[in-house]
Amino acid sequence: MRLSSTVLFVLLIQRTLAYPAISGEIQRERRIVGGELARVEQVPHLVNIRLNRYFHCGGSLVTSRCVLTAAHCIGHNSPNDFVVRGGNTLLSDVGNWRTIEQVFVPPEYNNRTFEHDVAIMRLNTKLQGVNIKPIAIGDFALAQGEYVTVSGWGLTHEHAALPPNHMHTVRLRVLEQAQCKAFYDDYRNVTDTMFCASVPGEKDACLADSGGPAVARGRLVGVVSWGKGRECGRADSPGVYVRLNMVKKWIMSVLYKHC
């Protein structure tokens, strides 16, 4: 049976309102490919960040009052433009949200090189409830070959048009730093504050995972930062993450004063 254009339009609007698509602000410096379904009980620190009502980026609750995400997820937007939702497995879940009172970005952040690509959002009130729990930030250096777990609502393949409604998670291997730099030699500089992680050609972060957590040994060790264009899951373009032990001093100074 064929549907009329009017019916198709209504169905599309209903789907969009159920779990808003990626905001148009950043079309792939936000980056789960090859992952599996997960529930918020497994990652109670994971939050989804909305920009003007639309799903925009991932983030991690690091205190009951503050969320760590990527600086490029903030852009030139006002704190009033954002809402954070926690304790949700599905993007269509609408409970437990907070507005943003203040945003902090390190002075070293560069929106071209993505150096120090982290930001802290101070919520208007504490985010607490069932399946909501802050995660501690690791201060150790990741070893080559070590695995990190990345979670979020990013695209499940690079040609997808909409993020999945259901949270996904994936285990990725930390690549050797020289190899990481070589992959992006003609694209962007990979600095010591960054690391690459993937299972080359199989598993990766993707569009809309940006700002989300990379976890190892039960600690938050990375933030999803950037990749090459819309390429996800390819052997020669692994996801690039902020190495949190290298920027932890700034993070902790903000948490101590404001969170």
PDB file of C-alpha atoms in Angstrom:
ATOM      1  CA  MET A   1       0.000   0.000   0.000  1.00  0.00           C
ATOM      2  CA  ARG A   2       1.399   3.426  -0.921  1.00  0.00           C
ATOM      3  CA  LEU A   3       1.265   6.253   1.555  1.00  0.00           C
ATOM      4  CA  SER A   4       0.331   9.759   0.516  1.00  0.00           C
ATOM      5  CA  SER A   5       2.941  12.519   0.775  1.00  0.00           C
ATOM      6  CA  THR A   6       0.896  14.048   3.605  1.00  0.00           C
ATOM      7  CA  VAL A   7       0.970  10.819   5.640  1.00  0.00           C
ATOM      8  CA  LEU A   8       4.694  10.393   5.007  1.00  0.00           C
ATOM      9  CA  PHE A   9       5.291  13.954   6.162  1.00  0.00           C
ATOM     10  CA  VAL A  10       3.317  13.372   9.373  1.00  0.00           C
ATOM     11  CA  LEU A  11       5.219  10.160  10.114  1.00  0.00           C
ATOM     12  CA  LEU A  12       8.528  11.911   9.553  1.00  0.00           C
ATOM     13  CA  ILE A  13       7.560  14.753  11.908  1.00  0.00           C
ATOM     14  CA  GLN A  14       6.435  12.254  14.574  1.00  0.00           C
ATOM     15  CA  ARG A  15       9.730  10.414  14.342  1.00  0.00           C
ATOM     16  CA  THR A  16      11.730  13.633  14.532  1.00  0.00           C
ATOM     17  CA  LEU A  17       9.879  14.809  17.621  1.00  0.00           C
ATOM     18  CA  ALA A  18      10.277  11.407  19.278  1.00  0.00           C
ATOM     19  CA  TYR A  19      14.052  11.623  19.163  1.00  0.00           C
ATOM     20  CA  PRO A  20      15.381  14.768  17.526  1.00  0.00           C
ATOM     21  CA  ALA A  21      18.010  14.470  14.832  1.00  0.00           C
ATOM     22  CA  ILE A  22      21.522  15.801  15.058  1.00  0.00           C
ATOM     23  CA  SER A  23      21.608  19.559  15.257  1.00  0.00           C
ATOM     24  CA  GLY A  24      22.947  21.265  12.170  1.00  0.00           C
ATOM     25  CA  GLU A  25      25.619  23.184  14.046  1.00  0.00           C
ATOM     26  CA  ILE A  26      28.443  20.644  13.682  1.00  0.00           C
ATOM     27  CA  GLN A  27      28.203  18.144  10.855  1.00  0.00           C
ATOM     28  CA  ARG A  28      31.004  15.771  11.834  1.00  0.00           C
ATOM     29  CA  GLU A  29      33.579  17.129  13.994  1.00  0.00           C
ATOM     30  CA  ARG A  30      31.339  15.038  16.225  1.00  0.00           C
ATOM     31  CA  ARG A  31      31.774  11.594  15.927  1.00  0.00           C
ATOM     32  CA  ILE A  32      29.045   3.981  17.264  1.00  0.00           C
ATOM     33  CA  VAL A  33      30.119   1.818  14.547  1.00  0.00           C
ATOM     34  CA  GLY A  34      30.376  -1.924  15.237  1.00  0.00           C
ATOM     35  CA  GLY A  35      29.032  -1.561  18.772  1.00  0.00           C
ATOM     36  CA  GLU A  36      26.161  -3.155  20.655  1.00  0.00           C
ATOM     37  CA  LEU A  37      23.041  -2.007  22.451  1.00  0.00           C
ATOM     38  CA  ALA A  38      23.583  -0.769  26.006  1.00  0.00           C
ATOM     39  CA  ARG A  39      21.452   0.465  28.862  1.00  0.00           C
ATOM     40  CA  VAL A  40      22.020   3.463  31.092  1.00  0.00           C
ATOM     41  CA  GLU A  41      22.458   1.122  34.075  1.00  0.00           C
ATOM     42  CA  GLN A  42      25.800   0.176  32.492  1.00  0.00           C
ATOM     43  CA  VAL A  43      26.890   3.806  31.974  1.00  0.00           C
ATOM     44  CA  PRO A  44      25.023   5.908  34.565  1.00  0.00           C
ATOM     45  CA  HIS A  45      27.414   8.829  33.967  1.00  0.00           C
ATOM     46  CA  LEU A  46      26.375   9.214  30.309  1.00  0.00           C
ATOM     47  CA  VAL A  47      24.157  12.183  29.437  1.00  0.00           C
ATOM     48  CA  ASN A  48      22.779  13.510  26.177  1.00  0.00           C
ATOM     49  CA  ILE A  49      23.089  17.202  25.399  1.00  0.00           C
ATOM     50  CA  ARG A  50      20.371  19.048  23.472  1.00  0.00           C
ATOM     51  CA  LEU A  51      20.930  22.263  21.555  1.00  0.00           C
ATOM     52  CA  ASN A  52      17.678  24.143  20.935  1.00  0.00           C
ATOM     53  CA  ARG A  53      15.759  20.896  21.630  1.00  0.00           C
ATOM     54  CA  TYR A  54      17.778  18.765  19.191  1.00  0.00           C
ATOM     55  CA  PHE A  55      20.210  16.025  20.196  1.00  0.00           C
ATOM     56  CA  HIS A  56      23.658  17.526  19.794  1.00  0.00           C
ATOM     57  CA  CYS A  57      26.433  15.735  21.712  1.00  0.00           C
ATOM     58  CA  GLY A  58      27.233  13.294  24.476  1.00  0.00           C
ATOM     59  CA  GLY A  59      28.711  14.116  27.855  1.00  0.00           C
ATOM     60  CA  SER A  60      29.742  12.649  31.196  1.00  0.00           C
ATOM     61  CA  LEU A  61      28.470  13.578  34.624  1.00  0.00           C
ATOM     62  CA  VAL A  62      31.632  14.170  36.664  1.00  0.00           C
ATOM     63  CA  THR A  63      29.909  15.659  39.715  1.00  0.00           C
ATOM     64  CA  SER A  64      26.201  15.901  40.482  1.00  0.00           C
ATOM     65  CA  ARG A  65      26.341  19.506  39.272  1.00  0.00           C
ATOM     66  CA  CYS A  66      28.766  19.385  36.312  1.00  0.00           C
ATOM     67  CA  VAL A  67      29.064  17.645  32.942  1.00  0.00           C
ATOM     68  CA  LEU A  68      32.276  17.160  30.948  1.00  0.00           C
ATOM     69  CA  THR A  69      31.936  17.284  27.168  1.00  0.00           C
ATOM     70  CA  ALA A  70      33.861  18.521  24.116  1.00  0.00           C
ATOM     71  CA  ALA A  71      34.514  22.237  23.670  1.00  0.00           C
ATOM     72  CA  HIS A  72      33.514  22.072  19.998  1.00  0.00           C
ATOM     73  CA  CYS A  73      30.038  20.994  21.148  1.00  0.00           C
ATOM     74  CA  ILE A  74      29.656  24.443  22.726  1.00  0.00           C
ATOM     75  CA  GLY A  75      30.685  26.532  19.730  1.00  0.00           C
ATOM     76  CA  HIS A  76      29.384  30.106  19.923  1.00  0.00           C
ATOM     77  CA  ASN A  77      26.132  29.100  21.620  1.00  0.00           C
ATOM     78  CA  SER A  78      24.791  30.509  24.873  1.00  0.00           C
ATOM     79  CA  PRO A  79      24.375  28.294  27.956  1.00  0.00           C
ATOM     80  CA  ASN A  80      20.640  29.024  27.673  1.00  0.00           C
ATOM     81  CA  ASP A  81      20.557  27.160  24.353  1.00  0.00           C
ATOM     82  CA  PHE A  82      21.407  23.808  25.977  1.00  0.00           C
ATOM     83  CA  VAL A  83      19.581  21.189  28.020  1.00  0.00           C
ATOM     84  CA  VAL A  84      21.192  18.074  29.540  1.00  0.00           C
ATOM     85  CA  ARG A  85      19.274  14.814  30.067  1.00  0.00           C
ATOM     86  CA  GLY A  86      20.515  11.997  32.293  1.00  0.00           C
ATOM     87  CA  GLY A  87      19.408   8.540  33.378  1.00  0.00           C
ATOM     88  CA  ASN A  88      18.063   7.719  29.900  1.00  0.00           C
ATOM     89  CA  THR A  89      18.710   4.757  27.622  1.00  0.00           C
ATOM     90  CA  LEU A  90      16.605   6.174  24.782  1.00  0.00           C
ATOM     91  CA  LEU A  91      16.858   9.596  23.176  1.00  0.00           C
ATOM     92  CA  SER A  92      13.059   9.676  23.234  1.00  0.00           C
ATOM     93  CA  ASP A  93      13.075   9.507  27.051  1.00  0.00           C
ATOM     94  CA  VAL A  94      12.261  13.015  28.234  1.00  0.00           C
ATOM     95  CA  GLY A  95      12.683  12.776  32.000  1.00  0.00           C
ATOM     96  CA  ASN A  96      15.385  14.128  34.278  1.00  0.00           C
ATOM     97  CA  TRP A  97      16.655  17.185  32.445  1.00  0.00           C
ATOM     98  CA  ARG A  98      18.559  20.237  33.583  1.00  0.00           C
ATOM     99  CA  THR A  99      19.317  23.595  32.041  1.00  0.00           C
ATOM    100  CA  ILE A 100      22.846  25.036  31.896  1.00  0.00           C
ATOM    101  CA  GLU A 101      23.891  27.801  34.232  1.00  0.00           C
ATOM    102  CA  GLN A 102      27.476  28.328  33.064  1.00  0.00           C
ATOM    103  CA  VAL A 103      29.994  26.890  30.583  1.00  0.00           C
ATOM    104  CA  PHE A 104      33.775  26.695  31.030  1.00  0.00           C
ATOM    105  CA  VAL A 105      36.249  26.198  28.155  1.00  0.00           C
ATOM    106  CA  PRO A 106      40.040  26.080  28.646  1.00  0.00           C
ATOM    107  CA  PRO A 107      41.984  29.058  27.250  1.00  0.00           C
ATOM    108  CA  GLU A 108      44.168  26.598  25.295  1.00  0.00           C
ATOM    109  CA  TYR A 109      41.220  25.316  23.246  1.00  0.00           C
ATOM    110  CA  ASN A 110      41.601  25.919  19.515  1.00  0.00           C
ATOM    111  CA  ASN A 111      38.602  25.330  17.248  1.00  0.00           C
ATOM    112  CA  ARG A 112      40.820  24.622  14.241  1.00  0.00           C
ATOM    113  CA  THR A 113      43.354  22.244  15.781  1.00  0.00           C
ATOM    114  CA  PHE A 114      40.967  20.843  18.449  1.00  0.00           C
ATOM    115  CA  GLU A 115      43.711  21.178  21.035  1.00  0.00           C
ATOM    116  CA  HIS A 116      42.278  20.911  24.586  1.00  0.00           C
ATOM    117  CA  ASP A 117      38.838  20.041  23.193  1.00  0.00           C
ATOM    118  CA  VAL A 118      37.033  19.843  26.545  1.00  0.00           C
ATOM    119  CA  ALA A 119      34.355  21.895  28.274  1.00  0.00           C
ATOM    120  CA  ILE A 120      32.485  21.801  31.550  1.00  0.00           C
ATOM    121  CA  MET A 121      28.788  22.595  31.866  1.00  0.00           C
ATOM    122  CA  ARG A 122      27.509  23.690  35.269  1.00  0.00           C
ATOM    123  CA  LEU A 123      23.890  22.617  35.651  1.00  0.00           C
ATOM    124  CA  ASN A 124      21.201  24.787  37.224  1.00  0.00           C
ATOM    125  CA  THR A 125      20.596  22.131  39.909  1.00  0.00           C
ATOM    126  CA  LYS A 126      22.093  18.758  40.824  1.00  0.00           C
ATOM    127  CA  LEU A 127      21.358  15.914  38.413  1.00  0.00           C
ATOM    128  CA  GLN A 128      20.341  12.999  40.609  1.00  0.00           C
ATOM    129  CA  GLY A 129      18.027  10.011  40.406  1.00  0.00           C
ATOM    130  CA  VAL A 130      17.765   6.389  39.328  1.00  0.00           C
ATOM    131  CA  ASN A 131      20.638   5.254  37.063  1.00  0.00           C
ATOM    132  CA  ILE A 132      22.491   8.556  37.429  1.00  0.00           C
ATOM    133  CA  LYS A 133      25.984   8.508  38.912  1.00  0.00           C
ATOM    134  CA  PRO A 134      29.074  10.688  38.350  1.00  0.00           C
ATOM    135  CA  ILE A 135      32.284   9.067  37.133  1.00  0.00           C
ATOM    136  CA  ALA A 136      35.789   9.779  38.410  1.00  0.00           C
ATOM    137  CA  ILE A 137      38.438  11.090  36.002  1.00  0.00           C
ATOM    138  CA  GLY A 138      41.540   8.942  35.566  1.00  0.00           C
ATOM    139  CA  ASP A 139      44.999  10.389  36.060  1.00  0.00           C
ATOM    140  CA  PHE A 140      46.935   7.539  34.432  1.00  0.00           C
ATOM    141  CA  ALA A 141      48.439   7.309  30.950  1.00  0.00           C
ATOM    142  CA  LEU A 142      46.777   4.855  28.604  1.00  0.00           C
ATOM    143  CA  ALA A 143      49.004   2.105  27.249  1.00  0.00           C
ATOM    144  CA  GLN A 144      49.182   1.169  23.574  1.00  0.00           C
ATOM    145  CA  GLY A 145      46.788  -1.741  23.008  1.00  0.00           C
ATOM    146  CA  GLU A 146      44.699  -0.971  26.084  1.00  0.00           C
ATOM    147  CA  TYR A 147      40.935  -1.004  25.558  1.00  0.00           C
ATOM    148  CA  VAL A 148      38.547   1.867  26.202  1.00  0.00           C
ATOM    149  CA  THR A 149      34.754   1.682  26.211  1.00  0.00           C
ATOM    150  CA  VAL A 150      32.905   4.413  24.319  1.00  0.00           C
ATOM    151  CA  SER A 151      29.155   4.953  24.708  1.00  0.00           C
ATOM    152  CA  GLY A 152      26.585   7.232  23.129  1.00  0.00           C
ATOM    153  CA  TRP A 153      23.938   7.768  20.477  1.00  0.00           C
ATOM    154  CA  GLY A 154      26.249   8.419  17.520  1.00  0.00           C
ATOM    155  CA  LEU A 155      25.512   7.181  14.012  1.00  0.00           C
ATOM    156  CA  THR A 156      25.947   3.420  13.637  1.00  0.00           C
ATOM    157  CA  HIS A 157      27.468   3.836  10.158  1.00  0.00           C
ATOM    158  CA  GLU A 158      28.816   6.821   8.258  1.00  0.00           C
ATOM    159  CA  HIS A 159      25.912   6.975   5.774  1.00  0.00           C
ATOM    160  CA  ALA A 160      23.157   7.011   8.408  1.00  0.00           C
ATOM    161  CA  ALA A 161      20.874  10.044   8.368  1.00  0.00           C
ATOM    162  CA  LEU A 162      19.643   9.915  11.964  1.00  0.00           C
ATOM    163  CA  PRO A 163      21.166   8.832  15.276  1.00  0.00           C
ATOM    164  CA  PRO A 164      19.765   5.659  16.823  1.00  0.00           C
ATOM    165  CA  ASN A 165      17.126   6.071  19.507  1.00  0.00           C
ATOM    166  CA  HIS A 166      18.861   3.429  21.642  1.00  0.00           C
ATOM    167  CA  MET A 167      22.217   3.946  23.348  1.00  0.00           C
ATOM    168  CA  HIS A 168      25.161   1.923  22.025  1.00  0.00           C
ATOM    169  CA  THR A 169      28.543   1.011  23.452  1.00  0.00           C
ATOM    170  CA  VAL A 170      31.764  -0.285  21.881  1.00  0.00           C
ATOM    171  CA  ARG A 171      35.212  -1.443  23.045  1.00  0.00           C
ATOM    172  CA  LEU A 172      38.082   0.159  21.134  1.00  0.00           C
ATOM    173  CA  ARG A 173      41.826  -0.399  21.230  1.00  0.00           C
ATOM    174  CA  VAL A 174      44.228   2.471  21.871  1.00  0.00           C
ATOM    175  CA  LEU A 175      46.562   2.797  18.899  1.00  0.00           C
ATOM    176  CA  GLU A 176      50.270   3.505  18.966  1.00  0.00           C
ATOM    177  CA  GLN A 177      50.781   7.294  18.974  1.00  0.00           C
ATOM    178  CA  ALA A 178      53.119   7.407  15.980  1.00  0.00           C
ATOM    179  CA  GLN A 179      50.597   5.405  13.947  1.00  0.00           C
ATOM    180  CA  CYS A 180      47.831   7.742  15.066  1.00  0.00           C
ATOM    181  CA  LYS A 181      49.837  10.766  13.901  1.00  0.00           C
ATOM    182  CA  ALA A 182      50.669   9.101  10.580  1.00  0.00           C
ATOM    183  CA  PHE A 183      46.993   8.487   9.782  1.00  0.00           C
ATOM    184  CA  TYR A 184      46.305  12.228   9.981  1.00  0.00           C
ATOM    185  CA  ASP A 185      49.634  13.560   8.733  1.00  0.00           C
ATOM    186  CA  ASP A 186      48.020  15.452   5.831  1.00  0.00           C
ATOM    187  CA  TYR A 187      44.810  16.348   7.654  1.00  0.00           C
ATOM    188  CA  ARG A 188      45.368  17.660  11.186  1.00  0.00           C
ATOM    189  CA  ASN A 189      48.102  17.500  13.812  1.00  0.00           C
ATOM    190  CA  VAL A 190      47.631  14.839  16.489  1.00  0.00           C
ATOM    191  CA  THR A 191      49.227  16.245  19.639  1.00  0.00           C
ATOM    192  CA  ASP A 192      50.265  14.645  22.930  1.00  0.00           C
ATOM    193  CA  THR A 193      46.912  15.683  24.449  1.00  0.00           C
ATOM    194  CA  MET A 194      45.133  13.351  21.989  1.00  0.00           C
ATOM    195  CA  PHE A 195      44.958   9.613  21.311  1.00  0.00           C
ATOM    196  CA  CYS A 196      43.440   7.407  18.619  1.00  0.00           C
ATOM    197  CA  ALA A 197      41.250   4.387  19.370  1.00  0.00           C
ATOM    198  CA  SER A 198      39.445   1.937  17.090  1.00  0.00           C
ATOM    199  CA  VAL A 199      39.309  -1.633  15.897  1.00  0.00           C
ATOM    200  CA  PRO A 200      40.535  -0.676  12.418  1.00  0.00           C
ATOM    201  CA  GLY A 201      37.947  -1.247   9.721  1.00  0.00           C
ATOM    202  CA  GLU A 202      35.412  -2.647  12.213  1.00  0.00           C
ATOM    203  CA  LYS A 203      34.644  -0.498  15.248  1.00  0.00           C
ATOM    204  CA  ASP A 204      34.778   3.244  15.847  1.00  0.00           C
ATOM    205  CA  ALA A 205      32.988   6.283  17.207  1.00  0.00           C
ATOM    206  CA  CYS A 206      31.006   8.290  14.659  1.00  0.00           C
ATOM    207  CA  LEU A 207      29.010  11.461  14.033  1.00  0.00           C
ATOM    208  CA  ALA A 208      27.133  12.658  17.160  1.00  0.00           C
ATOM    209  CA  ASP A 209      29.275  10.644  19.599  1.00  0.00           C
ATOM    210  CA  SER A 210      31.281  13.835  20.196  1.00  0.00           C
ATOM    211  CA  GLY A 211      31.740  14.882  23.804  1.00  0.00           C
ATOM    212  CA  GLY A 212      30.927  11.374  24.994  1.00  0.00           C
ATOM    213  CA  PRO A 213      33.004   9.254  27.382  1.00  0.00           C
ATOM    214  CA  ALA A 214      35.914   6.901  26.788  1.00  0.00           C
ATOM    215  CA  VAL A 215      36.329   4.758  29.915  1.00  0.00           C
ATOM    216  CA  ALA A 216      39.158   2.456  31.040  1.00  0.00           C
ATOM    217  CA  ARG A 217      39.772   0.755  34.397  1.00  0.00           C
ATOM    218  CA  GLY A 218      36.509   2.250  35.663  1.00  0.00           C
ATOM    219  CA  ARG A 219      37.686   5.812  35.096  1.00  0.00           C
ATOM    220  CA  LEU A 220      36.894   8.487  32.529  1.00  0.00           C
ATOM    221  CA  VAL A 221      40.058   8.745  30.411  1.00  0.00           C
ATOM    222  CA  GLY A 222      38.941  10.375  27.169  1.00  0.00           C
ATOM    223  CA  VAL A 223      36.397  12.568  25.415  1.00  0.00           C
ATOM    224  CA  VAL A 224      35.294  11.863  21.835  1.00  0.00           C
ATOM    225  CA  SER A 225      36.764  14.737  19.818  1.00  0.00           C
ATOM    226  CA  TRP A 226      37.272  14.445  16.047  1.00  0.00           C
ATOM    227  CA  GLY A 227      37.878  12.333  12.960  1.00  0.00           C
ATOM    228  CA  LYS A 228      38.177  12.705   9.204  1.00  0.00           C
ATOM    229  CA  GLY A 229      35.084  14.125   7.510  1.00  0.00           C
ATOM    230  CA  ARG A 230      32.158  11.695   7.760  1.00  0.00           C
ATOM    231  CA  GLU A 231      34.474   8.672   7.728  1.00  0.00           C
ATOM    232  CA  CYS A 232      33.682   6.197  10.517  1.00  0.00           C
ATOM    233  CA  GLY A 233      34.934   2.666  11.099  1.00  0.00           C
ATOM    234  CA  ARG A 234      37.582   2.865   8.387  1.00  0.00           C
ATOM    235  CA  ALA A 235      41.016   1.347   8.867  1.00  0.00           C
ATOM    236  CA  ASP A 236      42.863   4.573   8.039  1.00  0.00           C
ATOM    237  CA  SER A 237      40.781   7.132   9.977  1.00  0.00           C
ATOM    238  CA  PRO A 238      40.323   6.132  13.621  1.00  0.00           C
ATOM    239  CA  GLY A 239      38.494   8.337  16.099  1.00  0.00           C
ATOM    240  CA  VAL A 240      40.583  10.883  17.991  1.00  0.00           C
ATOM    241  CA  TYR A 241      40.025  11.553  21.691  1.00  0.00           C
ATOM    242  CA  VAL A 242      41.162  14.074  24.274  1.00  0.00           C
ATOM    243  CA  ARG A 243      43.668  12.462  26.640  1.00  0.00           C
ATOM    244  CA  LEU A 244      42.165  13.555  29.966  1.00  0.00           C
ATOM    245  CA  ASN A 245      45.218  12.901  32.144  1.00  0.00           C
ATOM    246  CA  MET A 246      46.942  15.646  30.107  1.00  0.00           C
ATOM    247  CA  VAL A 247      44.232  18.247  30.766  1.00  0.00           C
ATOM    248  CA  LYS A 248      43.099  17.104  34.205  1.00  0.00           C
ATOM    249  CA  LYS A 249      44.744  20.018  36.033  1.00  0.00           C
ATOM    250  CA  TRP A 250      42.424  22.515  34.309  1.00  0.00           C
ATOM    251  CA  ILE A 251      39.398  20.236  34.759  1.00  0.00           C
ATOM    252  CA  MET A 252      39.990  19.788  38.481  1.00  0.00           C
ATOM    253  CA  SER A 253      40.507  23.517  39.021  1.00  0.00           C
ATOM    254  CA  VAL A 254      37.069  24.208  37.525  1.00  0.00           C
ATOM    255  CA  LEU A 255      35.418  21.368  39.435  1.00  0.00           C
ATOM    256  CA  TYR A 256      36.940  22.594  42.706  1.00  0.00           C
ATOM    257  CA  LYS A 257      35.733  26.185  42.233  1.00  0.00           C
ATOM    258  CA  HIS A 258      32.365  25.681  40.579  1.00  0.00           C
ATOM    259  CA  CYS A 259      31.119  22.115  40.974  1.00  0.00           C
TER     260      CYS A 259
END
